[in-house]
PDB file of C-alpha atoms and ligand atoms in Angstrom:
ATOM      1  CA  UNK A  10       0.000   0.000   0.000  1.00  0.00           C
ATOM      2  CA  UNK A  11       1.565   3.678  -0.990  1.00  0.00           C
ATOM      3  CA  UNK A  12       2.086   5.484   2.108  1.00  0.00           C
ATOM      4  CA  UNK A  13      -0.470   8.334   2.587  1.00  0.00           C
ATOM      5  CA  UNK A  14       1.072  12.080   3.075  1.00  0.00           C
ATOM      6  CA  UNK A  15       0.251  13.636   5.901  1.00  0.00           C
ATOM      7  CA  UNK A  16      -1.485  17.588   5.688  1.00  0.00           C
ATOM      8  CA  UNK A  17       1.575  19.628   4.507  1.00  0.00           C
ATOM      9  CA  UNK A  18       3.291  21.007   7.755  1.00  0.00           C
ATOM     10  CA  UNK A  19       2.095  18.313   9.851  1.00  0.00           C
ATOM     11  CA  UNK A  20       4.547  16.194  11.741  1.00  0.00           C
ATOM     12  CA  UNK A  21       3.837  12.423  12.775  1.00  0.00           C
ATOM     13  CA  UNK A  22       3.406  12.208  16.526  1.00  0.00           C
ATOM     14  CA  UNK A  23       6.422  11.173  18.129  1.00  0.00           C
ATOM     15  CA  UNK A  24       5.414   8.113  20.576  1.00  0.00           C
ATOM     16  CA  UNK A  25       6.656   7.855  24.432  1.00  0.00           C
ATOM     17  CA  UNK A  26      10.057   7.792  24.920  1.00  0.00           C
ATOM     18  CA  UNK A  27      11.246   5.864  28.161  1.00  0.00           C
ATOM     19  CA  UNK A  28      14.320   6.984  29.005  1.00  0.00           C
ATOM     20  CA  UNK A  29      16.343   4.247  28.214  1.00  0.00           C
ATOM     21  CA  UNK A  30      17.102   2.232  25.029  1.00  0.00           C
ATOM     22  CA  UNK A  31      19.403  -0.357  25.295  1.00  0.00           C
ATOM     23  CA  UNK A  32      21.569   0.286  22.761  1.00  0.00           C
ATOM     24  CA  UNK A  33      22.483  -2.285  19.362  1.00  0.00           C
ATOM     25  CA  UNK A  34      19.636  -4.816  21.089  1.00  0.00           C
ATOM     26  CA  UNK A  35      21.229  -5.779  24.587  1.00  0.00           C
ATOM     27  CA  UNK A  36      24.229  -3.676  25.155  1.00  0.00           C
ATOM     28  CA  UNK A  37      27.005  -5.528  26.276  1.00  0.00           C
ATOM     29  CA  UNK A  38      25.285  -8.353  27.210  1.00  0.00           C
ATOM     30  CA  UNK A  39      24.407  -9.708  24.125  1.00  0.00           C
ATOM     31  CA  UNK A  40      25.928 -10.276  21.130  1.00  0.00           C
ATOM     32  CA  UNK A  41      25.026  -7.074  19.348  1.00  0.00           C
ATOM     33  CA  UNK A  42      22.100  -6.768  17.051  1.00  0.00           C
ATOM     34  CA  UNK A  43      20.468 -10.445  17.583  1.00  0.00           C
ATOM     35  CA  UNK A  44      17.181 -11.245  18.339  1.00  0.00           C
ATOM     36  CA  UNK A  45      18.667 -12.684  21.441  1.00  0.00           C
ATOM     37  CA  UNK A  46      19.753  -9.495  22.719  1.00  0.00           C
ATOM     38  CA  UNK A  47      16.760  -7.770  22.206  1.00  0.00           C
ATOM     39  CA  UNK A  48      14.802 -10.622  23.835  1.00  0.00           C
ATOM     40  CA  UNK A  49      17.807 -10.022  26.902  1.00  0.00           C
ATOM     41  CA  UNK A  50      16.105  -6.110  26.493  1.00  0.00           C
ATOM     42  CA  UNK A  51      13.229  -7.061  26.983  1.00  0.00           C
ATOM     43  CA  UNK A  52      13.711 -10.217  29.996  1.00  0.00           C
ATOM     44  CA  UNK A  53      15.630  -7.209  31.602  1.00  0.00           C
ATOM     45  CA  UNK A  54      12.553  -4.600  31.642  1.00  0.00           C
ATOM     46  CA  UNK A  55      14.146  -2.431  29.034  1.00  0.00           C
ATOM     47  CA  UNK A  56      10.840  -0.752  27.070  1.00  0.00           C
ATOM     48  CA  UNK A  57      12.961   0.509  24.454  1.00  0.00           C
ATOM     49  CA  UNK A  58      15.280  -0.149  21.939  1.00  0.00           C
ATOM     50  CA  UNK A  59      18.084   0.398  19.044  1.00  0.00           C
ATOM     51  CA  UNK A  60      19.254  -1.358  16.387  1.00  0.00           C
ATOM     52  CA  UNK A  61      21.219  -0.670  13.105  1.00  0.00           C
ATOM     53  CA  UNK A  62      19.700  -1.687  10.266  1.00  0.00           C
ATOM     54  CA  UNK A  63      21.542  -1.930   6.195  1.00  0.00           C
ATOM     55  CA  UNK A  64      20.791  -3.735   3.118  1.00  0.00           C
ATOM     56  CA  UNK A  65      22.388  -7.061   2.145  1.00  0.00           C
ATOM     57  CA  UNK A  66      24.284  -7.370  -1.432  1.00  0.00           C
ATOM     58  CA  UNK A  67      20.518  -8.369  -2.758  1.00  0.00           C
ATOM     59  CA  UNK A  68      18.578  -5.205  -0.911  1.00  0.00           C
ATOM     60  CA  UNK A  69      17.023  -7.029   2.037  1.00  0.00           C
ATOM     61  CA  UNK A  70      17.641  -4.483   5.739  1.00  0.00           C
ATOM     62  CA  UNK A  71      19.557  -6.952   8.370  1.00  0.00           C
ATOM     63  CA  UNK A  72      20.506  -5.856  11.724  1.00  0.00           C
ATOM     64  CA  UNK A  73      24.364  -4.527  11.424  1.00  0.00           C
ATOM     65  CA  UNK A  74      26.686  -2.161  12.337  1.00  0.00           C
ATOM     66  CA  UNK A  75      29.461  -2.317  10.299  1.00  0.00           C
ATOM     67  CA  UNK A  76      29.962  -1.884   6.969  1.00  0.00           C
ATOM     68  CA  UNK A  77      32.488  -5.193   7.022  1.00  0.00           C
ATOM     69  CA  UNK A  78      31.295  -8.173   8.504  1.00  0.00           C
ATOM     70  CA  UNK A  79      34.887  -9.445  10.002  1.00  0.00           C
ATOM     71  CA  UNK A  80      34.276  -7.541  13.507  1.00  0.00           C
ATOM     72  CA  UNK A  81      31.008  -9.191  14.690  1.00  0.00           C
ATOM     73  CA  UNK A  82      30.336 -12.459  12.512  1.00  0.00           C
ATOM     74  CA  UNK A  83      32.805 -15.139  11.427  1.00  0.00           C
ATOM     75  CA  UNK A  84      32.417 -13.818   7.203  1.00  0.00           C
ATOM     76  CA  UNK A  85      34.836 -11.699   5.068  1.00  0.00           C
ATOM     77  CA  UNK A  86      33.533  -8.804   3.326  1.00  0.00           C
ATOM     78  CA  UNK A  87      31.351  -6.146   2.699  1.00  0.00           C
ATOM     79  CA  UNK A  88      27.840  -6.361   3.995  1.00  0.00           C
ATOM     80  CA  UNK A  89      26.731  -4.656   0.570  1.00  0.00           C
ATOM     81  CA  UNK A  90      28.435  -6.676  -1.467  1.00  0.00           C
ATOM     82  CA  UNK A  91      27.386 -10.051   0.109  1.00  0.00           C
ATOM     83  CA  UNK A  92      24.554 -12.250  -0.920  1.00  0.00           C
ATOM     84  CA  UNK A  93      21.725 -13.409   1.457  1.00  0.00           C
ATOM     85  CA  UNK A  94      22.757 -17.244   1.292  1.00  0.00           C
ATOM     86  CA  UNK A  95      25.689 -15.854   2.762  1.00  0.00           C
ATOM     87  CA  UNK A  96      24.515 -13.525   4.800  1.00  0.00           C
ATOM     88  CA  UNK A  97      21.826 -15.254   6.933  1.00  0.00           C
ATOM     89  CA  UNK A  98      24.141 -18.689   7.353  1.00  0.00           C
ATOM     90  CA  UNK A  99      27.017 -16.601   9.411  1.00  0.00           C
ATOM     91  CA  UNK A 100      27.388 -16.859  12.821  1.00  0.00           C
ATOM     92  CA  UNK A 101      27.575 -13.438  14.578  1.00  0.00           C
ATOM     93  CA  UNK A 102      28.514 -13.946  18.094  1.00  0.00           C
ATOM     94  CA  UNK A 103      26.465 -17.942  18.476  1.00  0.00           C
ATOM     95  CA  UNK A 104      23.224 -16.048  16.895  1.00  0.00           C
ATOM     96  CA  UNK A 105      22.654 -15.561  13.242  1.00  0.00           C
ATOM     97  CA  UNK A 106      22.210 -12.100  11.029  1.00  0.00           C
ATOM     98  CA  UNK A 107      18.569 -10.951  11.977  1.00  0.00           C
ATOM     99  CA  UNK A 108      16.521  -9.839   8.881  1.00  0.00           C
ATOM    100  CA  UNK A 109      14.930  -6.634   9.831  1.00  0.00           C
ATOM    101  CA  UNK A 110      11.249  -8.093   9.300  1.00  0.00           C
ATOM    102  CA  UNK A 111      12.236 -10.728  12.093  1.00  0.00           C
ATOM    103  CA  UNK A 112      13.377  -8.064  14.352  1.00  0.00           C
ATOM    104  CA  UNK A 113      10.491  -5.939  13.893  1.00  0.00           C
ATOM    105  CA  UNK A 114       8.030  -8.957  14.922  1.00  0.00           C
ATOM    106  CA  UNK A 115       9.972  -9.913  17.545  1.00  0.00           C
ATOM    107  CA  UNK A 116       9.604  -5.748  19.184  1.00  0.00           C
ATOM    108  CA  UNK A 117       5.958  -5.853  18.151  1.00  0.00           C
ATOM    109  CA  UNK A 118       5.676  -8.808  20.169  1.00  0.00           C
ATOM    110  CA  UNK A 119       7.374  -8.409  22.771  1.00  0.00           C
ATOM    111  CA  UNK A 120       5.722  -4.713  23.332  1.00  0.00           C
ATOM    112  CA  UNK A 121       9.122  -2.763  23.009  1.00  0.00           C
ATOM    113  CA  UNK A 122       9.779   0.351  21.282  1.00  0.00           C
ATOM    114  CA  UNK A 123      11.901   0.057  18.346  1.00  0.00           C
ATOM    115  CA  UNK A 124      14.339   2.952  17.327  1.00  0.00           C
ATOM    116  CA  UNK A 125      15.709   1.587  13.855  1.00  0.00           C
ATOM    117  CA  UNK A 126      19.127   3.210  12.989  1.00  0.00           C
ATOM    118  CA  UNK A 127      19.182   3.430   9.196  1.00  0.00           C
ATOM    119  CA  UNK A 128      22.894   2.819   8.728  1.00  0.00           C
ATOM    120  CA  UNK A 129      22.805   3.303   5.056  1.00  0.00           C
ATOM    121  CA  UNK A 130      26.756   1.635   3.541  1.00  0.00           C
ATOM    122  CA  UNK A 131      28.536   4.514   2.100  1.00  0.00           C
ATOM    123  CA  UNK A 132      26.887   4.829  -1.714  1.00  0.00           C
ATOM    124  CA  UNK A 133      23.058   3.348  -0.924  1.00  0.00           C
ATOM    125  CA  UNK A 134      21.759   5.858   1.141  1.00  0.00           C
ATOM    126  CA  UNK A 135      19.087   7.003  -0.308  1.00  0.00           C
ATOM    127  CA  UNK A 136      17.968   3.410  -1.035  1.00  0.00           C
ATOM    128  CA  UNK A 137      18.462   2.226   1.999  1.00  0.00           C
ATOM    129  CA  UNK A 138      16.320   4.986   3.423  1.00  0.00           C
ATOM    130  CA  UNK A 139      13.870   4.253   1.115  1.00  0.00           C
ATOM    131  CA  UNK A 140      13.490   0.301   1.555  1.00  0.00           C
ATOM    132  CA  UNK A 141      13.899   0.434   5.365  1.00  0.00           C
ATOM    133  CA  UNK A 142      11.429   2.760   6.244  1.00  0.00           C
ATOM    134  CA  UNK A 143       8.768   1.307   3.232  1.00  0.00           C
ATOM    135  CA  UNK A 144       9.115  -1.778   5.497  1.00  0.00           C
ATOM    136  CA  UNK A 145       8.499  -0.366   8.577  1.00  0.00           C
ATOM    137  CA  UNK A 146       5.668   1.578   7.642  1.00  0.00           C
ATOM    138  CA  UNK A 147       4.370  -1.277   6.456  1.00  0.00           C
ATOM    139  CA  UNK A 148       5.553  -3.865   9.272  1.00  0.00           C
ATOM    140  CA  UNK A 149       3.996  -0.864  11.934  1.00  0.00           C
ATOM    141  CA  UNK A 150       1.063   0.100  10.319  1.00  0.00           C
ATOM    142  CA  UNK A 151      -1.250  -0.848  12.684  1.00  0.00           C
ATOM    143  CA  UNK A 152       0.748  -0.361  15.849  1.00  0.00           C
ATOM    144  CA  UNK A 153       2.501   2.688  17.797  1.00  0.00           C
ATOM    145  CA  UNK A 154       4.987   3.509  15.702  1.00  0.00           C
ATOM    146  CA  UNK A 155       8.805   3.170  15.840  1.00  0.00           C
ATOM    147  CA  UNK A 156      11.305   5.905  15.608  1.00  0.00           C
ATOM    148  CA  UNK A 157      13.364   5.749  12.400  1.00  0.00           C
ATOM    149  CA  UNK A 158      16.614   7.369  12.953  1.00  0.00           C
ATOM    150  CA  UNK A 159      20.297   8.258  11.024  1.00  0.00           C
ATOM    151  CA  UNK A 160      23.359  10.023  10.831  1.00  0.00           C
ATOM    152  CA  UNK A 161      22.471  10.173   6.469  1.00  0.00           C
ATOM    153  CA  UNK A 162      20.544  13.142   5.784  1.00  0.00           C
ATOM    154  CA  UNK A 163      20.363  11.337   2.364  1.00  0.00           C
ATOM    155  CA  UNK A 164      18.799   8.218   4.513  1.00  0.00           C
ATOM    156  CA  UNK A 165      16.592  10.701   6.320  1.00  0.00           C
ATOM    157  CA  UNK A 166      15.560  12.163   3.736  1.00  0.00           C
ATOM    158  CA  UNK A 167      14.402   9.026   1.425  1.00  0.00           C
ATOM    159  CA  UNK A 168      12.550   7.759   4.378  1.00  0.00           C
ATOM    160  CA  UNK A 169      10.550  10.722   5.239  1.00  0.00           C
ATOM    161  CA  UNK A 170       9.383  10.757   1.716  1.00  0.00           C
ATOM    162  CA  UNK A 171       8.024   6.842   1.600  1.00  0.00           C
ATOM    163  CA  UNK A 172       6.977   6.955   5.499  1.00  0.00           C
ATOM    164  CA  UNK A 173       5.786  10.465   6.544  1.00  0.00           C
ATOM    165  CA  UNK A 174       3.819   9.039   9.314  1.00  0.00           C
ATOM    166  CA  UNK A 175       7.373   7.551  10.265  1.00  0.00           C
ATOM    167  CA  UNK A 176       8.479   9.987  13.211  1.00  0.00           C
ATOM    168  CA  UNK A 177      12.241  10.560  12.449  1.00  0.00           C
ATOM    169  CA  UNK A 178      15.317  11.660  14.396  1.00  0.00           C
ATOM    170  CA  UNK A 179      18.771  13.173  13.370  1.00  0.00           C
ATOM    171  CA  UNK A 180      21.618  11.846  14.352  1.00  0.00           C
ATOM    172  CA  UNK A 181      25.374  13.755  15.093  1.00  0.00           C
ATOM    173  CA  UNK A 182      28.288  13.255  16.806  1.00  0.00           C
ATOM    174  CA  UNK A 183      28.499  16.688  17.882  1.00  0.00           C
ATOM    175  CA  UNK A 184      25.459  18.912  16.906  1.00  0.00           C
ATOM    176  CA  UNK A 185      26.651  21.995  14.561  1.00  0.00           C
ATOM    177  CA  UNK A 186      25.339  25.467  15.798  1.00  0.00           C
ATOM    178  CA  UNK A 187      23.106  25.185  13.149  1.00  0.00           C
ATOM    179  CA  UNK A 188      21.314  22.179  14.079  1.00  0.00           C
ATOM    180  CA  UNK A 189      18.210  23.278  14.522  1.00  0.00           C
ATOM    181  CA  UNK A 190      17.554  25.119  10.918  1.00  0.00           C
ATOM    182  CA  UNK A 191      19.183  21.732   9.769  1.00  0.00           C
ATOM    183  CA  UNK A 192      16.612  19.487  11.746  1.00  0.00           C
ATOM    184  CA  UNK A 193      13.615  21.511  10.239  1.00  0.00           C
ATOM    185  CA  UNK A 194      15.212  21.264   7.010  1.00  0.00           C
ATOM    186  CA  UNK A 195      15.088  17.378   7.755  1.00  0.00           C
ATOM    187  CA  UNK A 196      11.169  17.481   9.185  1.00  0.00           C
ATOM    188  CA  UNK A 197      13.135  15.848  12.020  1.00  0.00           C
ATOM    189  CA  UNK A 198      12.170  15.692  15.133  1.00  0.00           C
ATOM    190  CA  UNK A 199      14.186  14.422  17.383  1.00  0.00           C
ATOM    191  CA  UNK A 200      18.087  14.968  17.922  1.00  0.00           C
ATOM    192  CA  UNK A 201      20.556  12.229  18.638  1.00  0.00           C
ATOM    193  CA  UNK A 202      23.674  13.172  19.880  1.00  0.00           C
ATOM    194  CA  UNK A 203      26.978  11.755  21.228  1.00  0.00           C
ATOM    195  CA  UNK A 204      27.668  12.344  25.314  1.00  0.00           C
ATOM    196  CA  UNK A 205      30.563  14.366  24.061  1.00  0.00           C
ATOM    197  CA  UNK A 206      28.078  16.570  22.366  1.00  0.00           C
ATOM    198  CA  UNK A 207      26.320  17.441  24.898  1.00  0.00           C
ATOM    199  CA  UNK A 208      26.841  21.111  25.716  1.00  0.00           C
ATOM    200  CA  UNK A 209      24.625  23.715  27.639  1.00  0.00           C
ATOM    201  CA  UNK A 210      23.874  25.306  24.096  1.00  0.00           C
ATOM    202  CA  UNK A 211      22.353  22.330  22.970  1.00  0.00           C
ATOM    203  CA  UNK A 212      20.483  21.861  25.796  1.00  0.00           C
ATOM    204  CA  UNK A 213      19.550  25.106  26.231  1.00  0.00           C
ATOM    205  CA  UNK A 214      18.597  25.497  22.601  1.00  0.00           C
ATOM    206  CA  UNK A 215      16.800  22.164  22.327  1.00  0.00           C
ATOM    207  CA  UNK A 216      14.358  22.876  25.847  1.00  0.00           C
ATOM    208  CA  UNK A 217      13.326  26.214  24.428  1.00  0.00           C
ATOM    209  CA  UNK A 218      12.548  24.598  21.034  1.00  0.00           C
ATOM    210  CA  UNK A 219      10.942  21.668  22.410  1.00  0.00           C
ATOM    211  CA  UNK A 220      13.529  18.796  20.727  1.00  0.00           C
ATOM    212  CA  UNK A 221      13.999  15.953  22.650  1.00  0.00           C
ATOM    213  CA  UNK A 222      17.600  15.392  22.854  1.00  0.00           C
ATOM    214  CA  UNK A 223      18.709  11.530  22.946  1.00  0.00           C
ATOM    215  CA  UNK A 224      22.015  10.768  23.864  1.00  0.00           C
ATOM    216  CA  UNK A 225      24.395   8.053  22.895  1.00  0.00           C
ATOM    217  CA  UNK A 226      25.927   5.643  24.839  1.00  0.00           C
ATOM    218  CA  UNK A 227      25.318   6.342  28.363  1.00  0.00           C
ATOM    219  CA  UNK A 228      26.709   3.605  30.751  1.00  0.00           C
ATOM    220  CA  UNK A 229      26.851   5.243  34.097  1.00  0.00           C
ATOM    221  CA  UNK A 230      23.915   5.758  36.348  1.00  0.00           C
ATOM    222  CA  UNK A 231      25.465   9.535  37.821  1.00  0.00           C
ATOM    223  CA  UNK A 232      25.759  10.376  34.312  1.00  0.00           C
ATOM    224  CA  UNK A 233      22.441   8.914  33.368  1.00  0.00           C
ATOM    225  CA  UNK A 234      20.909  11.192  36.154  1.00  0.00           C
ATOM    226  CA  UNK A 235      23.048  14.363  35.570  1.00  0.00           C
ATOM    227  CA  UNK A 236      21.495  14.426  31.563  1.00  0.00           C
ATOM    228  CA  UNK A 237      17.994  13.697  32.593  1.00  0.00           C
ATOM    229  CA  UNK A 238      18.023  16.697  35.383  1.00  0.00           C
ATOM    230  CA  UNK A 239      19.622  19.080  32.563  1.00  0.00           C
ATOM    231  CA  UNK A 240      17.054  17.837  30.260  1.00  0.00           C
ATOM    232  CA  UNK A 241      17.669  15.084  28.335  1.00  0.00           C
ATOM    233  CA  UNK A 242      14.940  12.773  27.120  1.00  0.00           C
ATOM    234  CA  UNK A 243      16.543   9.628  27.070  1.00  0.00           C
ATOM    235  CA  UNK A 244      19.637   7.869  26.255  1.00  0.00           C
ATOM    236  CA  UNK A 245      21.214   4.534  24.588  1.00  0.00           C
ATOM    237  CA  UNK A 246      22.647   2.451  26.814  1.00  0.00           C
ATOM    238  CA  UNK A 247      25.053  -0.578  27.296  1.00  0.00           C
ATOM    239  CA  UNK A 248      24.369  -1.580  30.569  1.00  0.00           C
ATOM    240  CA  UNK A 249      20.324  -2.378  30.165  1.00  0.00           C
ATOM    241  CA  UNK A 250      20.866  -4.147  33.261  1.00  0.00           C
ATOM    242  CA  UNK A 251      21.209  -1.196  34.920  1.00  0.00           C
ATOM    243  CA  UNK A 252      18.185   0.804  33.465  1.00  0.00           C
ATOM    244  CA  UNK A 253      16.508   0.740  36.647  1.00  0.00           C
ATOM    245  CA  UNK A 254      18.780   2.649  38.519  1.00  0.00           C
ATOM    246  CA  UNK A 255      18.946   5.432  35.551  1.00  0.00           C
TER     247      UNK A 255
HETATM  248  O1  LIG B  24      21.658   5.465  17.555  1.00  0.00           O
HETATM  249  C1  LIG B  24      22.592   5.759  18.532  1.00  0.00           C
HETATM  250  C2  LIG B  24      23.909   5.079  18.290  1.00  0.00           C
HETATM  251  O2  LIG B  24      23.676   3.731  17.981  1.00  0.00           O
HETATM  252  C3  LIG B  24      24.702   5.707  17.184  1.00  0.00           C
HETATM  253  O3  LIG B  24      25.977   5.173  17.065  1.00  0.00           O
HETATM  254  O4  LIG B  24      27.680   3.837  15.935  1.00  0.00           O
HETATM  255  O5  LIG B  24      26.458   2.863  17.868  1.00  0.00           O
HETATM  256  O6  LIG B  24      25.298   3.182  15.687  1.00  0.00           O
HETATM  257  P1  LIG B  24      26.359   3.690  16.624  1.00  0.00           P
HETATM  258 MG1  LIG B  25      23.272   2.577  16.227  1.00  0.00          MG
END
């Protein structure tokens, strides 16, 4: 089904945001982006959380981080370049390559929400933007919604136009002083940001606008505390064992 545009100027409602994801499934304690880890999310009490998703040699979203699959599965290579066959029979960390679709069930069912990286390999973004969020407007559409997320305003961009009921947030390292015209520019409408990005200008900026600012990858629980006082909305976290304390 084509994905309906919203009223021009209207902006998808963003859903709850607890305030903490675990981040790339389970943190630490799983092997990252598996359906085990995000089943460890969930077994844990985590409500929330993140995953990187890019397209296999034959177009179909898997849950990666890399670009190459020699860091986290036993194959040689480029994700990109790889076919499925290949793909889906390596053994990343005693679990196998999720296919997006199966990670998306598996959040649906177990009642989590799902903040899908779109981590686009250099040269696909704007398909990758396109295919992953078609998929999750589609694998959503009768559910509260996911938040689609990227560092690719290419990726964003794509994804906005198949999914405009898709709520979308931008993600930086550090945010540039022009973030905010940049985020409009995007119809973003949350920010991501590393801890290191964090500055009282940001935060400052982003309260008076009303952006919630999500922070990556918070492991300690003073830290945790110090960002939510100042203003943060949530953060991406490691330790989902320690969510509790946050
Ligand atoms: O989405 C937050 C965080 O995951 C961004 O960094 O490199 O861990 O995907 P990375
Ligand atoms: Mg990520």
């Amino acid at each position: 089904m084509p994905a309906i545009p919203l009223p021009v100027g209207q902006k998808p409602p963003l859903p709850t945001l607890p305030r903490c994801f675990a981040h790339r499934g389970g943190g630490r304690l799983a092997p990252e982006n598996t359906l085990a880890g995000i089943r460890l999310a969930a077994r844990l009490g985590v409500r929330a959380v993140e995953f990187d998703v890019m397209l296999s040699g034959e177009g179909t979203p898997l849950l990666i981080h890399d670009e190459t699959l020699e860091r986290t599965t036993n194959g040689r290579g480029r994700v990109a370049e790889t076919p499925d066959r290949i793909l889906f029979s390596l053994d990343a960390g005693g679990e196998p390559l999720p296919r997006f679709v199966d990670a998306a069930r598996l959040c649906r069912e177990l009642g989590l929400l799902a903040n899908i990286e779109i981590k686009p390999a250099a040269g696909v973004e704007i398909e990758t933007g396109r295919v992953v969020a078609a998929l999750a407007d589609s694998l959503w559409r009768d559910a509260p919604k996911p938040l689609l997320s990227s560092f690719s305003p290419l990726a964003l961009e794509a994804a906005r136009d198949v999914a405009p009921a898709l709520p979308c947030g931008w993600l930086v390292d550090c945010p540039p002083d022009d973030w905010p015209r940049q985020l409009a520019r995007l119809e973003a409408q949350t920010l991501h940001c590393a801890l290191a990005g964090v500055s009282r200008e940001v935060l400052s900026k982003a309260r008076i606008l009303g952006v919630p600012l999500l922070v990556y990858t918070v492991n300690d629980e003073k830290v945790a505390k110090r960002l939510f006082a100042a203003g943060v909305s949530a953060v991406f976290t490691d330790c989902p064992d320690l969510v509790g304390r946050f």
